[in-house]
XYZ file of C-alpha atoms in Angstrom:
533
model
C -27.224 90.582 -81.443
C -24.413 92.230 -79.519
C -25.019 95.957 -78.526
C -22.442 98.595 -78.260
C -21.372 99.292 -74.718
C -22.452 103.205 -75.197
C -25.988 101.997 -76.486
C -26.286 99.452 -73.660
C -25.458 101.626 -70.657
C -26.911 104.708 -71.987
C -28.504 106.681 -68.679
C -32.212 105.901 -68.003
C -32.766 108.306 -65.086
C -30.957 111.717 -64.232
C -29.101 110.097 -61.396
C -27.264 108.210 -64.013
C -25.938 110.777 -66.036
C -22.202 111.743 -65.148
C -20.689 114.577 -64.732
C -23.901 117.097 -65.207
C -25.335 117.277 -61.294
C -26.135 121.100 -61.842
C -28.045 120.186 -64.834
C -30.042 117.094 -63.981
C -31.139 118.254 -60.506
C -32.324 121.861 -62.151
C -34.278 119.425 -64.457
C -35.571 117.141 -61.509
C -36.830 120.369 -59.711
C -39.026 121.342 -62.203
C -40.912 118.190 -62.314
C -41.141 117.495 -58.866
C -42.449 121.432 -58.714
C -44.279 121.281 -62.038
C -42.895 124.388 -63.504
C -41.609 123.021 -66.587
C -40.963 125.012 -69.722
C -42.095 124.471 -73.272
C -38.687 124.778 -74.767
C -35.449 123.513 -73.805
C -31.951 123.630 -75.595
C -29.190 121.428 -74.464
C -25.819 122.708 -75.689
C -22.104 120.928 -75.228
C -19.572 119.061 -77.005
C -20.268 115.407 -78.453
C -20.659 113.062 -75.666
C -21.661 114.409 -72.599
C -25.226 113.537 -72.093
C -27.552 115.882 -74.047
C -29.321 113.486 -76.113
C -29.921 111.434 -72.982
C -31.147 113.890 -70.881
C -33.607 114.838 -73.350
C -34.891 111.333 -73.336
C -35.126 111.175 -69.975
C -37.037 114.361 -69.851
C -39.243 112.935 -72.358
C -39.964 110.159 -70.220
C -40.242 112.072 -67.002
C -42.927 114.533 -68.066
C -45.059 111.657 -69.255
C -43.989 109.114 -66.587
C -47.205 107.788 -64.440
C -45.154 107.008 -61.256
C -42.692 109.744 -60.810
C -39.571 109.235 -58.527
C -37.888 112.252 -56.986
C -37.946 113.614 -60.212
C -36.799 110.554 -62.433
C -38.879 108.250 -64.475
C -40.002 105.037 -63.038
C -38.866 103.040 -66.424
C -41.712 100.878 -65.505
C -45.145 102.256 -66.628
C -46.622 101.979 -69.694
C -45.406 105.402 -70.922
C -42.033 105.050 -69.754
C -41.603 101.610 -71.554
C -43.451 102.566 -75.164
C -41.196 105.633 -75.035
C -37.681 103.570 -74.682
C -38.980 101.007 -76.816
C -39.215 103.990 -79.726
C -42.958 103.058 -80.279
C -44.250 105.960 -78.516
C -45.978 108.232 -81.756
C -46.083 111.232 -79.338
C -42.436 111.529 -78.506
C -40.542 112.228 -81.778
C -36.679 112.568 -82.173
C -35.608 114.452 -85.344
C -32.474 114.618 -87.080
C -32.069 118.337 -88.190
C -29.156 117.576 -90.427
C -31.300 115.537 -92.926
C -34.530 117.464 -92.232
C -33.640 120.713 -92.153
C -36.034 122.277 -94.928
C -38.516 124.803 -94.449
C -41.291 121.946 -95.621
C -40.261 119.936 -92.932
C -40.825 122.256 -90.046
C -44.206 122.930 -91.531
C -44.953 119.405 -91.561
C -43.939 119.441 -87.887
C -46.010 122.132 -87.010
C -48.998 120.689 -88.773
C -48.373 117.621 -86.701
C -47.703 119.496 -83.161
C -50.991 120.963 -82.761
C -52.763 117.576 -82.630
C -53.255 116.161 -78.984
C -51.317 113.216 -78.014
C -52.663 109.733 -78.195
C -50.878 107.520 -75.832
C -49.142 110.088 -73.429
C -50.071 113.399 -71.796
C -47.616 115.343 -73.345
C -46.228 115.644 -77.044
C -42.298 115.699 -76.953
C -40.059 116.702 -80.298
C -36.408 116.410 -79.454
C -34.612 118.064 -82.424
C -31.091 117.154 -82.742
C -28.244 119.126 -84.213
C -30.852 122.200 -84.662
C -27.819 124.327 -85.684
C -28.232 122.389 -89.001
C -31.885 124.011 -89.883
C -31.972 126.964 -92.540
C -32.953 130.305 -91.810
C -36.033 129.579 -93.397
C -36.784 126.868 -91.153
C -35.588 128.480 -88.057
C -38.302 131.516 -89.033
C -40.757 128.732 -89.588
C -40.472 127.009 -85.988
C -39.948 130.565 -84.179
C -44.217 131.036 -83.808
C -44.582 127.626 -82.669
C -41.740 127.891 -79.862
C -42.807 130.896 -79.098
C -46.579 130.014 -78.371
C -47.155 126.244 -78.620
C -50.262 124.548 -77.301
C -50.128 123.333 -73.595
C -49.490 119.834 -74.403
C -46.268 120.651 -76.596
C -42.677 120.351 -75.189
C -39.533 120.958 -77.545
C -36.127 119.754 -76.616
C -33.402 121.418 -78.747
C -29.842 119.786 -78.918
C -26.745 121.519 -80.477
C -23.120 121.136 -80.505
C -22.627 124.802 -82.275
C -24.541 127.503 -80.224
C -23.346 130.428 -82.663
C -25.293 129.047 -85.444
C -28.514 129.093 -83.302
C -30.487 132.185 -84.364
C -31.021 134.638 -80.984
C -34.804 134.729 -81.571
C -34.763 131.051 -80.983
C -32.183 130.942 -77.865
C -34.676 133.696 -76.254
C -37.546 131.452 -75.995
C -35.762 128.412 -74.853
C -34.331 127.482 -71.292
C -30.249 126.952 -72.134
C -28.422 124.255 -70.304
C -24.831 124.403 -71.102
C -23.319 120.728 -70.967
C -19.779 120.615 -69.808
C -16.912 118.508 -70.696
C -16.659 115.385 -69.024
C -13.365 115.099 -66.424
C -11.063 112.418 -67.170
C -11.431 111.417 -63.332
C -15.567 111.462 -64.210
C -14.881 109.007 -67.359
C -12.665 106.886 -65.643
C -15.191 106.134 -62.858
C -17.823 105.267 -65.026
C -15.364 103.007 -67.250
C -14.610 100.970 -64.385
C -18.287 100.458 -63.528
C -18.797 99.393 -67.333
C -15.653 97.051 -67.202
C -16.888 95.539 -63.986
C -20.497 95.065 -65.320
C -19.110 93.347 -68.318
C -16.725 91.363 -66.696
C -13.513 93.196 -68.396
C -10.314 92.768 -66.660
C -8.503 95.999 -67.124
C -5.593 97.619 -65.543
C -5.687 101.402 -63.776
C -3.208 102.829 -66.259
C -5.371 101.557 -68.964
C -8.145 103.176 -67.780
C -6.362 106.290 -67.235
C -5.497 106.628 -70.854
C -8.994 105.798 -72.177
C -10.330 108.543 -70.059
C -8.131 110.969 -71.358
C -8.443 109.872 -75.217
C -12.072 110.240 -74.772
C -11.394 114.201 -74.575
C -14.396 115.050 -72.318
C -16.682 112.778 -74.048
C -18.329 109.546 -72.200
C -19.437 107.969 -75.636
C -15.869 107.986 -76.926
C -14.404 107.040 -73.895
C -16.798 103.801 -74.368
C -16.573 103.254 -77.468
C -12.368 103.211 -76.950
C -13.122 100.576 -74.409
C -15.270 98.477 -76.668
C -12.559 98.548 -79.356
C -9.825 97.415 -76.928
C -11.584 94.898 -74.892
C -12.700 92.872 -78.414
C -9.461 93.059 -79.316
C -7.733 91.562 -75.931
C -8.221 88.280 -74.538
C -6.369 88.650 -71.018
C -6.326 91.729 -69.302
C -6.353 95.145 -70.771
C -3.279 97.106 -70.336
C -1.928 100.728 -71.280
C 0.347 99.061 -74.106
C -2.848 96.952 -74.981
C -4.608 100.291 -75.961
C -1.728 101.462 -78.078
C -1.450 98.533 -79.893
C -5.242 98.235 -80.487
C -6.061 102.040 -81.230
C -2.904 102.106 -83.936
C -1.320 104.425 -81.661
C 1.875 102.369 -81.260
C 3.659 105.290 -83.401
C 2.807 107.363 -80.523
C 5.665 105.593 -78.142
C 8.129 106.917 -80.744
C 6.743 110.534 -80.357
C 8.457 110.628 -77.089
C 11.959 109.618 -78.563
C 11.312 112.048 -81.518
C 10.699 115.051 -79.038
C 13.689 114.071 -76.683
C 16.014 114.130 -79.895
C 14.783 117.494 -81.055
C 15.399 118.638 -76.936
C 18.920 117.575 -77.338
C 19.673 118.656 -80.853
C 20.259 115.518 -82.123
C 19.328 116.103 -85.901
C 20.494 112.568 -87.026
C 18.565 110.558 -84.883
C 15.360 112.794 -85.202
C 15.106 112.187 -88.996
C 16.275 108.518 -88.377
C 13.028 107.678 -86.179
C 11.054 110.047 -88.574
C 11.905 108.076 -91.531
C 11.538 104.597 -89.970
C 7.851 105.696 -88.847
C 7.204 107.144 -92.798
C 8.453 103.862 -94.012
C 6.160 102.120 -91.718
C 2.964 103.913 -93.557
C 2.832 106.543 -90.487
C 0.979 109.747 -92.161
C 3.085 112.663 -92.065
C 0.059 115.277 -90.679
C -0.486 112.680 -88.044
C 3.035 112.484 -86.622
C 2.599 116.418 -86.850
C -0.582 116.373 -84.880
C 1.146 113.680 -82.354
C 4.262 115.951 -81.760
C 2.182 119.384 -81.305
C 0.053 117.739 -78.636
C 2.745 116.227 -76.729
C 4.457 119.692 -76.860
C 1.200 121.138 -76.063
C 1.184 118.904 -72.825
C 4.689 119.606 -72.086
C 3.573 123.194 -72.003
C 0.679 123.056 -69.785
C 2.742 121.131 -67.131
C 5.576 123.426 -67.391
C 3.100 126.339 -67.065
C 0.609 124.891 -64.509
C 2.110 121.848 -63.005
C -0.698 121.115 -60.340
C -3.437 121.434 -62.632
C -1.850 120.315 -65.954
C -2.765 116.794 -65.192
C -6.166 116.792 -66.014
C -5.362 118.759 -69.223
C -3.591 116.321 -70.795
C -4.171 114.675 -74.564
C -2.856 110.931 -73.375
C -0.177 110.794 -76.222
C 2.410 109.546 -73.879
C 3.056 108.388 -70.457
C 3.370 110.325 -67.304
C 6.748 108.720 -67.148
C 8.129 110.027 -70.781
C 6.294 113.519 -69.876
C 8.361 113.643 -66.280
C 11.630 113.277 -68.637
C 10.923 115.394 -71.210
C 9.901 118.193 -68.984
C 13.485 118.332 -67.491
C 15.053 119.205 -70.988
C 12.801 121.733 -72.373
C 12.396 125.669 -71.551
C 8.920 127.349 -71.845
C 10.323 129.453 -74.378
C 11.555 126.251 -76.191
C 8.288 124.674 -76.081
C 6.388 127.349 -77.530
C 8.839 127.822 -80.342
C 8.159 124.052 -81.378
C 4.553 124.149 -81.239
C 4.270 127.319 -83.301
C 6.457 126.116 -85.700
C 4.990 122.755 -85.985
C 1.750 124.878 -86.165
C 3.284 126.680 -89.036
C 4.269 123.714 -90.927
C 0.495 121.675 -90.832
C -1.030 124.832 -91.929
C 1.281 124.326 -94.989
C 0.216 120.862 -95.935
C -3.059 121.686 -97.799
C -0.981 123.752 -100.251
C 2.350 121.606 -100.249
C 3.619 119.513 -102.922
C 6.321 117.059 -100.626
C 4.808 116.906 -96.995
C 7.828 114.401 -96.274
C 10.242 117.278 -97.187
C 8.270 120.223 -95.185
C 8.066 118.049 -92.201
C 12.033 116.824 -92.448
C 13.083 120.910 -92.701
C 10.808 121.606 -89.591
C 12.346 118.668 -87.514
C 16.042 120.320 -88.643
C 15.131 123.584 -87.613
C 13.375 122.515 -84.222
C 16.522 120.576 -83.589
C 18.970 123.640 -84.508
C 17.573 126.738 -83.256
C 20.450 128.576 -83.962
C 19.891 128.220 -87.706
C 16.876 130.717 -86.870
C 17.198 134.381 -85.991
C 13.587 135.088 -85.403
C 12.395 136.453 -82.088
C 11.212 133.584 -81.191
C 14.166 130.867 -81.635
C 16.319 133.861 -79.748
C 13.939 133.817 -77.053
C 14.180 130.115 -76.548
C 17.895 130.172 -76.637
C 17.872 132.574 -74.053
C 15.537 131.060 -71.613
C 17.771 128.116 -71.890
C 20.907 130.176 -71.049
C 19.036 131.479 -67.952
C 17.538 127.747 -66.957
C 21.200 126.633 -66.713
C 22.420 129.556 -64.872
C 19.762 129.517 -62.298
C 20.231 125.763 -61.562
C 23.453 125.991 -61.477
C 24.508 123.528 -64.108
C 27.056 125.806 -65.662
C 28.951 125.744 -62.439
C 28.630 121.978 -62.697
C 30.256 121.874 -65.863
C 33.205 124.337 -64.623
C 33.946 122.354 -62.110
C 34.144 119.023 -64.082
C 36.463 120.229 -66.415
C 39.960 119.038 -66.646
C 41.972 121.774 -64.513
C 43.657 121.695 -61.234
C 43.005 119.375 -58.435
C 40.051 120.235 -55.956
C 39.880 124.122 -54.949
C 41.553 124.993 -51.910
C 39.572 126.037 -48.737
C 38.874 129.448 -48.617
C 41.472 132.059 -47.403
C 41.030 135.260 -45.636
C 43.142 138.119 -47.396
C 45.379 139.457 -45.241
C 46.976 142.713 -46.010
C 51.136 142.772 -46.973
C 53.132 145.411 -45.787
C 55.034 146.615 -48.599
C 58.108 144.668 -46.405
C 56.346 142.180 -46.804
C 56.274 141.865 -50.681
C 57.087 138.445 -51.987
C 59.104 138.126 -54.822
C 57.364 138.325 -58.055
C 57.317 135.396 -60.409
C 58.082 135.652 -64.090
C 55.140 138.025 -65.775
C 53.098 136.212 -68.578
C 52.071 138.504 -71.528
C 48.190 138.292 -71.275
C 46.254 137.673 -74.489
C 44.608 141.085 -74.433
C 47.586 142.868 -73.113
C 49.430 143.760 -69.290
C 51.130 141.400 -67.323
C 50.566 139.162 -64.633
C 52.587 136.793 -62.842
C 52.078 133.238 -63.531
C 49.131 131.528 -61.855
C 47.576 134.871 -60.525
C 44.189 134.488 -61.626
C 43.844 130.669 -60.212
C 45.097 131.614 -57.182
C 42.874 134.487 -56.829
C 39.666 132.370 -58.223
C 40.508 129.785 -55.431
C 39.865 132.215 -52.876
C 37.037 134.578 -54.321
C 34.687 131.963 -55.694
C 33.440 130.213 -52.393
C 32.115 133.911 -51.707
C 30.430 134.393 -55.050
C 26.743 133.216 -55.549
C 26.786 129.600 -57.392
C 24.771 130.801 -59.911
C 27.368 133.361 -60.747
C 30.509 131.737 -60.414
C 30.779 130.511 -64.084
C 30.843 134.179 -65.424
C 34.022 135.230 -63.191
C 35.699 131.678 -63.745
C 35.253 130.836 -67.387
C 33.866 133.961 -69.120
C 36.293 136.807 -67.563
C 40.122 137.878 -68.820
C 42.004 139.531 -66.611
C 44.376 142.617 -67.650
C 46.867 144.560 -65.727
C 47.131 148.039 -66.308
C 49.376 149.869 -64.092
C 47.723 149.684 -60.685
C 44.098 148.744 -62.240
C 43.097 145.094 -62.750
C 40.926 145.256 -65.257
C 38.323 142.766 -65.875
C 37.198 141.839 -69.177
C 33.492 140.256 -69.722
C 32.552 138.397 -72.387
C 29.298 140.447 -72.618
C 27.518 143.027 -71.086
C 25.112 140.525 -69.228
C 28.171 139.086 -67.653
C 29.324 142.371 -66.854
C 26.098 143.150 -65.139
C 26.104 140.313 -63.051
C 29.751 140.607 -61.686
C 29.144 144.361 -61.139
C 28.397 144.099 -57.508
C 30.429 145.379 -54.610
C 31.000 142.351 -52.308
C 32.687 140.909 -55.301
C 34.970 143.680 -56.379
C 36.007 143.975 -52.724
C 37.007 140.265 -52.703
C 38.765 140.632 -55.768
C 40.500 143.774 -54.800
C 41.543 142.480 -51.560
C 42.725 138.882 -52.996
C 44.708 140.887 -56.065
C 46.424 143.498 -53.530
C 47.782 140.344 -51.378
C 49.223 138.679 -54.531
C 50.818 141.579 -56.490
C 52.053 143.127 -53.151
C 50.632 146.714 -53.583
C 46.900 147.813 -53.602
C 45.166 147.643 -56.842
C 41.952 149.288 -58.139
C 39.563 146.843 -59.870
C 37.345 147.523 -63.106
C 34.816 145.921 -65.217
C 34.473 146.352 -69.095
C 33.202 144.104 -72.264
C 35.769 142.858 -74.599
C 35.213 143.137 -78.517
C 33.459 140.362 -79.934
C 36.284 138.986 -81.837
C 38.086 137.785 -78.456
C 35.182 135.509 -77.052
C 36.703 132.090 -77.069
C 34.552 129.368 -78.530
C 31.361 131.524 -77.541
C 27.937 131.180 -79.088
C 27.094 134.579 -79.414
C 24.268 133.965 -76.223
C 26.546 137.331 -74.847
C 25.385 139.259 -77.738
C 22.161 138.030 -77.715
C 21.558 139.151 -73.827
C 23.236 142.639 -74.753
C 20.538 142.973 -77.626
C 17.626 141.820 -75.729
C 18.795 144.644 -72.755
C 18.440 147.160 -75.091
C 15.093 145.935 -76.395
C 12.981 144.954 -73.402
C 9.780 145.401 -75.248
C 11.095 141.769 -77.081
C 12.752 139.870 -74.172
C 11.909 139.872 -71.052
C 14.299 139.292 -67.932
C 13.338 138.788 -64.229
């Protein structure tokens, strides 16, 4: 009869336990020195080795030929315990034996000396399921047990175990296994079983195991039985029914680009294919969480990923979304998931969620505004806005920088016909273009777009007034070096000294602006809401 991999490859010695070296070394030292406790408490998440270590410890305390703290697995006591026929080593499920009567029966049997081995061992799994009366009944015998008795308690929910029990046990916390540890064990098992598997598939299974080796072995067992040839990452997706997850990256990309029609179309295809709405929401949430971790912790974040998407897909999406946008997406998805329990139409809820995620301008809450601002700041700091300005259909390539030379009154060139500016004032035709060709090379790349595209010049007597779209743009340009370069070039073009001043134009004069300037002004006035660096 076929035996599941997680049962077939259950550790038989402390050295076989994966990822819990500190615990196994301590238990081995206690066995070697003979300083054993009468009660142990193993706590941790599923699949981390609690029950395996409990069974190994039960064999080791009764082994007739202990080998460096490990049971020999050859003596009569070890073979009897492995086969489950030893009457002195009992494994009790507290979930189904949680009453006070069960514990009373245990207490009555525990006082008798063992008949087959040296010590009677009780392994109580999921001990947190005991009732309070059962815990109280167990308390006395755990506090003062007979010399031949050893208790090994295991639980996944430590906070449910009373402090009176905790204080009478040696507690060992089993940590989640790292993907590297799980991957190494999966490779070993696959080699022993003759399973051909690609490294990408091993890495994917290790991440999907979520820190539990038992989960990883069960997934490997399932995928290997469904694949005739070499097991690939694509085969893992297909076998585990995660083919829809491959579209999760496309759905997130549509959200990042603000492509509402594409996002709704992908969602409709997945819904028509039988994909659960809550599952889609969960996959998007996991992907947003992975991207946020990589954005905020790029070095150590790789070990924290959930495995929803491949590394290549994550790398592509990471460039499209800022940390503020990912935080907004994650919170909005969580809010939608929380409302599924009381919703009459989950499909409608998810569609509304996708529309809001694709169009953050529809929401005026703090997180949406912060996401839009962070996107603008990243575009400015990376120089993307400058690239758009250069690529716009204008004149030919800008001329090389020309050092401004002060002009004498007798050298004043003849002024061209004045052009009436939209905000009043008269300037020669081509004045602003000629001035920008000289000044822009002297301006930082991240600030050029503010000067070339978001400033309107206006001449008022001997003062050149520069009207910025927003207070944020005015503050960026209000630097002595920029104003000096503009002043010298303007004087050379106009033939007389001029003063340069900055001001903010009215909200109605912003041509085609989407309001980011006003949002920035609002953020400057409320530093407790927005953080500017």
